[in-house]
Tab-separated table of C-alpha atoms in Angstrom:
chain	number	residue	atom	x	y	z
A	276	MET	CA	-0.089	-0.036	0.084
A	277	ASN	CA	1.434	3.389	-0.989
A	278	THR	CA	1.749	6.105	1.759
A	279	ALA	CA	0.478	9.338	0.741
A	280	LYS	CA	3.117	11.902	0.319
A	281	THR	CA	2.841	14.949	3.004
A	282	HIS	CA	5.522	17.277	1.387
A	283	THR	CA	7.517	17.576	-1.755
A	284	LEU	CA	10.914	18.926	-1.822
A	285	LEU	CA	12.535	20.356	-4.676
A	286	LEU	CA	16.454	19.980	-4.681
A	287	ILE	CA	18.513	22.095	-7.334
A	288	ASP	CA	22.457	21.519	-7.844
A	289	ASP	CA	24.079	21.384	-11.281
A	290	LYS	CA	26.363	18.326	-9.856
A	291	PRO	CA	24.569	15.031	-9.733
A	292	ALA	CA	26.783	13.749	-6.765
A	293	ASN	CA	25.694	16.529	-4.643
A	294	LEU	CA	21.858	15.865	-5.432
A	295	ILE	CA	22.394	12.168	-4.605
A	296	ALA	CA	23.915	13.004	-1.325
A	297	LEU	CA	21.632	15.455	-0.299
A	298	LYS	CA	18.501	13.324	-1.419
A	299	SER	CA	19.794	10.270	0.729
A	300	MET	CA	19.925	12.769	3.849
A	301	LEU	CA	16.360	13.955	3.395
A	302	GLU	CA	14.436	10.819	2.140
A	303	HIS	CA	11.379	9.966	4.558
A	304	PRO	CA	7.995	7.889	3.803
A	305	ASN	CA	5.974	11.120	3.892
A	306	ARG	CA	8.257	13.064	1.443
A	307	GLU	CA	8.420	13.141	-2.608
A	308	ILE	CA	11.897	14.409	-3.340
A	309	ILE	CA	12.360	16.091	-7.166
A	310	CYS	CA	15.993	16.512	-8.154
A	311	CYS	CA	16.806	18.785	-11.121
A	312	GLN	CA	20.274	19.951	-12.260
A	313	SER	CA	19.533	23.551	-13.249
A	314	ALA	CA	17.409	26.678	-11.925
A	315	ASN	CA	15.555	26.782	-15.506
A	316	GLU	CA	14.699	22.993	-14.752
A	317	GLY	CA	13.462	24.060	-11.545
A	318	LEU	CA	11.299	26.933	-12.556
A	319	GLN	CA	9.594	24.352	-15.010
A	320	ILE	CA	8.918	21.771	-12.107
A	321	LEU	CA	7.389	24.655	-10.042
A	322	LEU	CA	4.804	25.544	-12.530
A	323	LYS	CA	3.468	21.746	-12.330
A	324	GLU	CA	4.053	20.565	-8.670
A	325	LYS	CA	3.030	22.002	-5.470
A	326	ILE	CA	6.484	22.243	-3.563
A	327	SER	CA	6.783	22.603	0.266
A	328	LEU	CA	10.364	23.551	0.459
A	329	ILE	CA	13.383	24.511	-2.046
A	330	LEU	CA	17.124	23.729	-1.502
A	331	VAL	CA	19.081	25.384	-4.050
A	332	ASP	CA	22.727	25.688	-4.815
A	333	VAL	CA	24.244	29.040	-5.218
A	334	GLN	CA	26.790	28.396	-7.868
A	335	MET	CA	25.316	27.112	-11.062
A	336	PRO	CA	25.994	27.976	-14.650
A	337	GLU	CA	23.597	30.063	-16.606
A	338	MET	CA	21.410	31.063	-13.629
A	339	ASP	CA	22.666	30.912	-10.289
A	340	GLY	CA	20.578	30.481	-6.927
A	341	TYR	CA	20.237	33.997	-6.293
A	342	GLU	CA	18.918	34.751	-9.751
A	343	PHE	CA	16.344	31.802	-9.074
A	344	VAL	CA	15.204	32.888	-5.939
A	345	GLU	CA	14.675	36.389	-7.122
A	346	ILE	CA	12.379	35.098	-9.760
A	347	ILE	CA	10.392	33.085	-7.763
A	348	LYS	CA	9.991	35.669	-5.053
A	349	GLN	CA	8.292	37.595	-7.783
A	350	HIS	CA	5.312	35.224	-8.656
A	351	PRO	CA	2.423	35.017	-6.292
A	352	ASP	CA	2.121	31.221	-6.622
A	353	THR	CA	5.699	30.400	-5.429
A	354	ALA	CA	6.661	33.517	-3.553
A	355	ASN	CA	5.863	31.931	-0.228
A	356	ILE	CA	7.825	28.743	-0.766
A	357	PRO	CA	10.453	28.516	1.898
A	358	THR	CA	13.847	28.327	0.203
A	359	ILE	CA	17.255	27.288	1.710
A	360	PHE	CA	20.403	27.946	0.228
A	361	VAL	CA	23.118	25.397	-0.288
A	362	THR	CA	26.583	26.737	-0.854
A	363	ALA	CA	30.166	26.344	-0.745
A	364	ILE	CA	30.855	30.275	-0.637
A	365	SER	CA	32.393	31.877	2.197
A	366	ASP	CA	29.895	32.564	4.942
A	367	GLU	CA	30.725	36.396	4.830
A	368	PRO	CA	28.048	38.653	5.944
A	369	LYS	CA	27.624	40.291	2.562
A	370	TYR	CA	26.762	36.926	0.959
A	371	ILE	CA	24.224	35.854	3.647
A	372	ASN	CA	22.555	39.394	3.763
A	373	LYS	CA	22.297	39.081	-0.120
A	374	ALA	CA	20.409	35.865	0.180
A	375	TYR	CA	18.024	37.102	3.103
A	376	ASP	CA	17.327	40.128	1.082
A	377	LEU	CA	16.096	38.294	-1.862
A	378	GLY	CA	13.791	35.991	0.560
A	379	ALA	CA	15.673	33.109	1.518
A	380	ILE	CA	15.172	31.715	4.953
A	381	ASP	CA	18.241	29.942	5.648
A	382	PHE	CA	21.787	28.776	4.774
A	383	LEU	CA	23.172	25.423	4.635
A	384	PHE	CA	27.021	25.396	4.122
A	385	LYS	CA	29.138	22.645	2.310
A	386	PRO	CA	30.488	20.083	3.254
A	387	LEU	CA	27.001	19.390	4.876
A	388	ILE	CA	26.534	17.979	8.203
A	389	THR	CA	23.844	15.078	7.784
A	390	GLU	CA	22.155	15.854	11.400
A	391	VAL	CA	21.983	19.743	11.098
A	392	THR	CA	20.550	19.324	7.538
A	393	ARG	CA	17.797	17.017	8.613
A	394	LYS	CA	16.909	19.124	11.651
A	395	LYS	CA	16.934	22.251	9.657
A	396	VAL	CA	14.506	20.555	6.891
A	397	ASP	CA	12.359	19.242	9.509
A	398	SER	CA	11.973	22.386	11.250
A	399	PHE	CA	10.932	24.539	8.208
A	400	LEU	CA	8.485	21.754	6.877
A	401	LYS	CA	6.715	22.111	10.226
A	402	ILE	CA	6.406	25.823	9.714
A	403	TRP	CA	4.966	25.381	6.266
A	404	ASP	CA	2.504	22.992	7.678
A	405	TYR	CA	1.359	25.558	10.202
A	406	ASP	CA	1.387	28.323	7.422
A	407	GLN	CA	-0.774	26.029	5.534
A	408	GLN	CA	-3.164	25.309	8.144
A	409	LEU	CA	-3.515	29.237	8.967
A	410	LYS	CA	-4.486	29.809	5.423
A	411	SER	CA	-7.010	26.891	5.551
A	412	LEU	CA	-8.805	28.359	8.584
A	413	ASN	CA	-8.636	31.937	7.356
A	414	GLU	CA	-10.161	30.833	3.837
A	415	LYS	CA	-12.892	28.965	5.869
A	416	LEU	CA	-13.340	31.957	8.259
A	417	GLN	CA	-13.824	34.388	5.296
A	418	VAL	CA	-16.403	31.903	3.633
A	419	LYS	CA	-18.308	31.772	7.067
A	420	ASN	CA	-18.272	35.642	7.232
A	421	SER	CA	-19.516	35.947	3.834
A	422	GLU	CA	-22.383	33.360	4.442
A	423	LEU	CA	-23.361	35.020	7.441
A	424	GLU	CA	-23.639	38.247	5.728
A	425	GLN	CA	-25.382	37.083	2.783
A	426	PHE	CA	-27.813	35.351	5.417
A	427	ALA	CA	-28.492	38.518	7.365
A	428	ASN	CA	-29.270	40.159	3.734
A	429	ILE	CA	-31.478	37.573	2.610
A	430	ILE	CA	-33.451	37.252	5.978
A	431	ALA	CA	-33.792	40.921	6.161
A	432	HIS	CA	-35.420	41.092	2.761
A	433	ASP	CA	-37.648	38.306	3.497
A	434	LEU	CA	-38.866	39.993	6.662
A	435	LYS	CA	-39.519	43.202	4.884
A	436	THR	CA	-42.741	42.055	3.006
A	437	PRO	CA	-44.761	40.597	5.850
A	438	LEU	CA	-43.475	43.516	8.320
A	439	ASN	CA	-44.765	46.009	5.640
A	440	ASN	CA	-48.148	44.359	5.526
A	441	ILE	CA	-48.117	44.622	9.384
A	442	LYS	CA	-47.521	48.415	9.403
A	443	SER	CA	-49.986	48.939	6.892
A	444	LEU	CA	-52.528	47.301	8.844
A	445	ILE	CA	-51.650	49.522	11.912
A	446	ASP	CA	-51.690	52.573	9.939
A	447	PHE	CA	-55.210	51.563	8.795
A	448	ILE	CA	-56.403	50.781	12.296
A	449	GLU	CA	-54.795	53.850	13.413
A	450	GLU	CA	-56.600	56.135	10.955
A	451	GLU	CA	-60.192	54.264	10.892
A	452	HIS	CA	-60.618	52.498	14.310
A	453	VAL	CA	-58.317	54.109	17.048
A	454	LEU	CA	-61.112	55.966	18.406
A	455	ASP	CA	-63.363	52.709	18.743
A	456	LEU	CA	-60.558	50.973	20.970
A	457	LYS	CA	-60.921	50.748	24.636
A	458	GLU	CA	-58.409	52.366	26.931
A	459	GLU	CA	-56.756	49.021	27.732
A	460	ALA	CA	-56.816	48.012	24.002
A	461	THR	CA	-55.270	51.410	23.112
A	462	GLY	CA	-52.126	50.689	25.204
A	463	LEU	CA	-51.919	47.296	23.695
A	464	PHE	CA	-52.071	48.837	20.143
A	465	GLU	CA	-49.243	51.391	21.011
A	466	MET	CA	-47.158	48.747	22.094
A	467	VAL	CA	-47.576	46.811	18.714
A	468	LYS	CA	-46.927	49.929	16.733
A	469	THR	CA	-43.979	50.472	18.703
A	470	SER	CA	-42.699	46.874	18.303
A	471	ALA	CA	-43.475	46.979	14.532
A	472	MET	CA	-41.156	50.317	14.282
A	473	ASP	CA	-38.523	48.781	16.280
A	474	MET	CA	-38.525	45.557	13.876
A	475	SER	CA	-38.573	47.852	10.977
A	476	LYS	CA	-35.509	49.698	12.001
A	477	LEU	CA	-33.727	46.488	12.989
A	478	ILE	CA	-34.145	45.115	9.706
A	479	ASP	CA	-33.165	48.238	7.812
A	480	ASP	CA	-29.801	48.384	10.029
A	481	LEU	CA	-29.389	44.660	8.877
A	482	LEU	CA	-29.722	45.543	5.407
A	483	HIS	CA	-27.718	48.553	5.802
A	484	TYR	CA	-24.711	46.457	7.382
A	485	SER	CA	-24.715	43.678	5.186
A	486	LYS	CA	-24.461	46.267	2.059
A	487	ASN	CA	-21.734	48.147	3.587
A	488	VAL	CA	-19.571	45.408	5.239
A	489	GLU	CA	-19.104	43.752	1.814
A	490	ASN	CA	-18.037	47.064	0.084
A	491	ASN	CA	-14.310	46.799	-0.573
A	492	GLU	CA	-13.410	49.529	-3.076
A	493	GLY	CA	-9.940	50.875	-2.831
A	494	LYS	CA	-8.732	53.794	-0.559
A	495	GLU	CA	-8.583	57.245	-1.782
A	496	SER	CA	-7.407	60.640	-0.634
A	497	ILE	CA	-10.385	62.370	1.249
A	498	HIS	CA	-10.414	65.790	2.773
A	499	ILE	CA	-11.578	65.297	6.395
A	500	LEU	CA	-13.302	68.823	6.580
A	501	THR	CA	-15.373	68.377	3.087
A	502	GLU	CA	-16.528	64.809	4.155
A	503	ILE	CA	-17.569	65.864	7.547
A	504	ASN	CA	-19.616	69.001	6.367
A	505	GLY	CA	-21.388	66.777	4.009
A	506	ILE	CA	-22.058	64.440	6.688
A	507	ILE	CA	-23.374	66.987	8.994
A	508	LYS	CA	-25.884	68.370	6.506
A	509	LEU	CA	-27.338	64.698	6.314
A	510	ILE	CA	-28.024	64.468	10.040
A	511	ASP	CA	-31.064	66.050	11.561
A	512	THR	CA	-29.692	68.758	13.743
A	513	ASP	CA	-31.532	71.449	15.408
A	514	ASN	CA	-30.605	74.704	17.397
A	515	ASN	CA	-29.975	72.461	20.619
A	516	ILE	CA	-26.984	70.779	18.846
A	517	LYS	CA	-23.572	72.419	18.503
A	518	ILE	CA	-20.832	70.568	16.556
A	519	ASN	CA	-17.460	71.997	16.747
A	520	LYS	CA	-14.751	71.125	14.081
A	521	GLU	CA	-11.066	72.030	14.799
A	522	ASN	CA	-7.905	71.109	12.512
A	523	LEU	CA	-9.799	69.186	10.089
A	524	ASN	CA	-8.392	70.913	6.837
A	525	HIS	CA	-6.208	67.610	6.038
A	526	ASN	CA	-6.195	64.652	3.898
A	527	ILE	CA	-6.120	60.900	4.754
A	528	LEU	CA	-6.446	57.764	2.871
A	529	PHE	CA	-9.671	55.994	3.239
A	530	GLN	CA	-12.614	54.367	1.433
A	531	PRO	CA	-14.823	57.234	0.829
A	532	VAL	CA	-18.258	55.309	1.607
A	533	ALA	CA	-16.656	53.667	4.678
A	534	PHE	CA	-15.425	56.802	6.253
A	535	LYS	CA	-18.899	58.535	5.739
A	536	GLN	CA	-20.522	55.609	7.534
A	537	ILE	CA	-18.288	55.608	10.479
A	538	ILE	CA	-18.614	59.204	11.201
A	539	GLN	CA	-22.300	59.247	10.599
A	540	ASN	CA	-22.778	56.487	13.021
A	541	LEU	CA	-20.536	58.078	15.790
A	542	LEU	CA	-22.376	61.219	15.369
A	543	SER	CA	-25.728	60.008	15.257
A	544	ASN	CA	-25.088	58.204	18.515
A	545	ALA	CA	-23.391	61.005	20.241
A	546	ILE	CA	-26.807	63.196	19.361
A	547	LYS	CA	-29.226	60.178	20.101
A	548	TYR	CA	-27.831	59.137	23.647
A	549	ASN	CA	-27.118	62.889	24.705
A	550	ASP	CA	-28.942	63.895	28.056
A	551	LYS	CA	-28.056	67.341	27.986
A	552	ASP	CA	-30.428	70.475	27.039
A	553	VAL	CA	-27.915	71.405	24.522
A	554	THR	CA	-25.786	68.780	22.954
A	555	GLU	CA	-22.308	69.596	22.409
A	556	ILE	CA	-20.042	67.570	19.964
A	557	ASN	CA	-16.321	68.242	19.187
A	558	ILE	CA	-14.426	66.851	16.247
A	559	LEU	CA	-10.604	67.233	16.279
A	560	TYR	CA	-7.838	65.805	14.062
A	561	SER	CA	-4.321	65.535	15.506
A	562	GLU	CA	-1.550	65.570	13.061
A	563	LEU	CA	0.677	64.257	15.780
A	564	ASP	CA	-1.000	61.222	16.593
A	565	LYS	CA	-2.708	60.773	13.195
A	566	LYS	CA	-6.151	60.414	14.698
A	567	ILE	CA	-9.588	61.729	14.863
A	568	SER	CA	-11.520	62.159	18.141
A	569	ILE	CA	-15.325	62.699	18.449
A	570	SER	CA	-16.231	63.908	22.199
A	571	ASP	CA	-19.514	64.941	23.621
A	572	ASN	CA	-20.757	66.186	26.517
A	573	GLY	CA	-23.405	63.228	26.982
A	574	PRO	CA	-23.807	60.634	29.797
A	575	GLY	CA	-20.763	58.814	28.963
A	576	ILE	CA	-20.379	54.789	28.462
A	577	PRO	CA	-19.030	52.742	31.467
A	578	GLU	CA	-15.513	51.794	30.951
A	579	ASN	CA	-16.514	48.092	31.561
A	580	GLN	CA	-18.640	48.472	28.220
A	581	HIS	CA	-16.288	50.139	26.222
A	582	GLU	CA	-15.519	46.733	24.168
A	583	LYS	CA	-19.033	45.282	24.542
A	584	VAL	CA	-20.661	48.063	22.562
A	585	PHE	CA	-18.928	47.172	19.232
A	586	ASP	CA	-20.289	43.757	19.647
A	587	MET	CA	-23.121	42.852	17.105
A	588	PHE	CA	-26.782	43.495	18.759
A	589	TYR	CA	-25.096	44.791	22.107
A	590	THR	CA	-27.184	47.838	23.042
A	591	LEU	CA	-27.146	50.335	26.348
A	592	GLY	CA	-30.750	50.352	26.258
A	593	LYS	CA	-33.150	53.146	25.915
A	594	THR	CA	-31.853	56.463	25.173
A	595	SER	CA	-32.571	59.771	26.805
A	596	ARG	CA	-34.919	60.581	23.990
A	597	GLY	CA	-36.806	57.244	24.488
A	598	ASP	CA	-35.786	55.314	21.482
A	599	SER	CA	-33.280	52.433	21.653
A	600	GLY	CA	-30.503	51.267	19.273
A	601	THR	CA	-30.296	47.932	17.676
A	602	GLY	CA	-26.717	47.031	18.311
A	603	ILE	CA	-25.680	46.907	14.694
A	604	GLY	CA	-24.173	50.620	14.010
A	605	LEU	CA	-20.971	50.177	16.179
A	606	ASN	CA	-20.467	46.774	15.069
A	607	LEU	CA	-20.470	48.033	11.315
A	608	VAL	CA	-18.189	51.003	12.520
A	609	LYS	CA	-15.536	48.442	13.611
A	610	LYS	CA	-15.737	46.273	10.654
A	611	LEU	CA	-15.363	49.266	8.403
A	612	ALA	CA	-12.387	50.575	10.448
A	613	GLU	CA	-10.749	47.254	10.266
A	614	ARG	CA	-11.037	46.876	6.488
A	615	ASN	CA	-9.173	50.275	6.438
A	616	ASP	CA	-6.529	49.226	8.832
A	617	VAL	CA	-7.449	51.782	11.536
A	618	THR	CA	-8.811	51.173	15.064
A	619	VAL	CA	-11.687	52.848	16.797
A	620	HIS	CA	-12.056	52.744	20.375
A	621	PHE	CA	-13.165	54.954	23.419
A	622	ASN	CA	-10.984	57.033	25.834
A	623	ASN	CA	-11.041	55.380	29.114
A	624	ASN	CA	-9.627	58.650	30.680
A	625	TYR	CA	-12.426	60.712	29.398
A	626	THR	CA	-15.061	61.558	32.162
A	627	GLU	CA	-16.924	64.280	30.966
A	628	GLY	CA	-19.077	62.386	28.416
A	629	THR	CA	-17.879	60.238	25.344
A	630	GLU	CA	-14.763	60.566	23.480
A	631	VAL	CA	-14.159	58.111	20.650
A	632	ILE	CA	-10.999	57.735	18.630
A	633	ILE	CA	-10.194	56.809	14.992
A	634	SER	CA	-6.331	56.164	15.368
A	635	ASN	CA	-3.779	54.724	13.029
A	636	LEU	CA	-4.682	57.060	9.914
A	637	ILE	CA	-2.639	57.431	7.004
A	638	THR	CA	-2.300	61.077	5.551
A	639	SER	CA	-2.120	61.839	2.021
């Protein structure tokens, strides 16, 4: 019965005797070892075989080991294959540095020591295995996330139709029969009406989330002040809301749609959850720290909930204005921030309200 091969090794050396000796050191039941006598032949093999590790001689005619490694590191299908140089060249730092600069992971110096050669190869094959497992888990996670996002989108769309029917019936009852309802029934009717509105908002937020979290357009240079001014115009503000802007005349690299969604969510929360007669919001860009801070004079968020509020469906309950969030907005903020390689977090030392910080911004 044939044993399945776990790894395929590629050995490249222009001298057959060296290949025979190296192959004998590395033979193992779980390995397939392919030998070739030129770098060009090695490149042809890489087009056809899935290689776990390459051992290549430095000094070869036509194309030497350095040139070979430089070529394979430029191709995405072969760039991550671990490569070890086998050489009789002096172990001077200039040669070693050149190899590492090209992307090699180690050196083996001739004459080869059998036990050292075996242990190095065993170690790098384990690293290869871990790397493959990590890639596999990451691919599965991406598939699961995509499926969950599609599921949320489908469910939200499917719930829309019956909910719209319920809302239409509620509107009809309210217009035609609300005066006929007894006092107790009127209270129950208001509960049904409120529940329908809450459910409608939840579905809208789910649709909004699934649409925006999949949006992966490239980063662009955006003008902070221009974008924020546009967002403020879209938010329903009144005379009791004051928004102060400081040092926003700068450009950063960001996905435009993602930036709008993040700022709009944070500003909307600062307004919705504020308990003061006059809502004050400060938006500041720090050139030194490369961050945007949004602070308010609201009731603040307990420090032990600073991380929880970014979880899907986690809410702080009713706002001072009587409505409640769905627990989706801040999770969307977190996702969009991660997609742009920035972080969003609360300032634990801010005690006069809430301060949210968008950090690790890249200027343009």
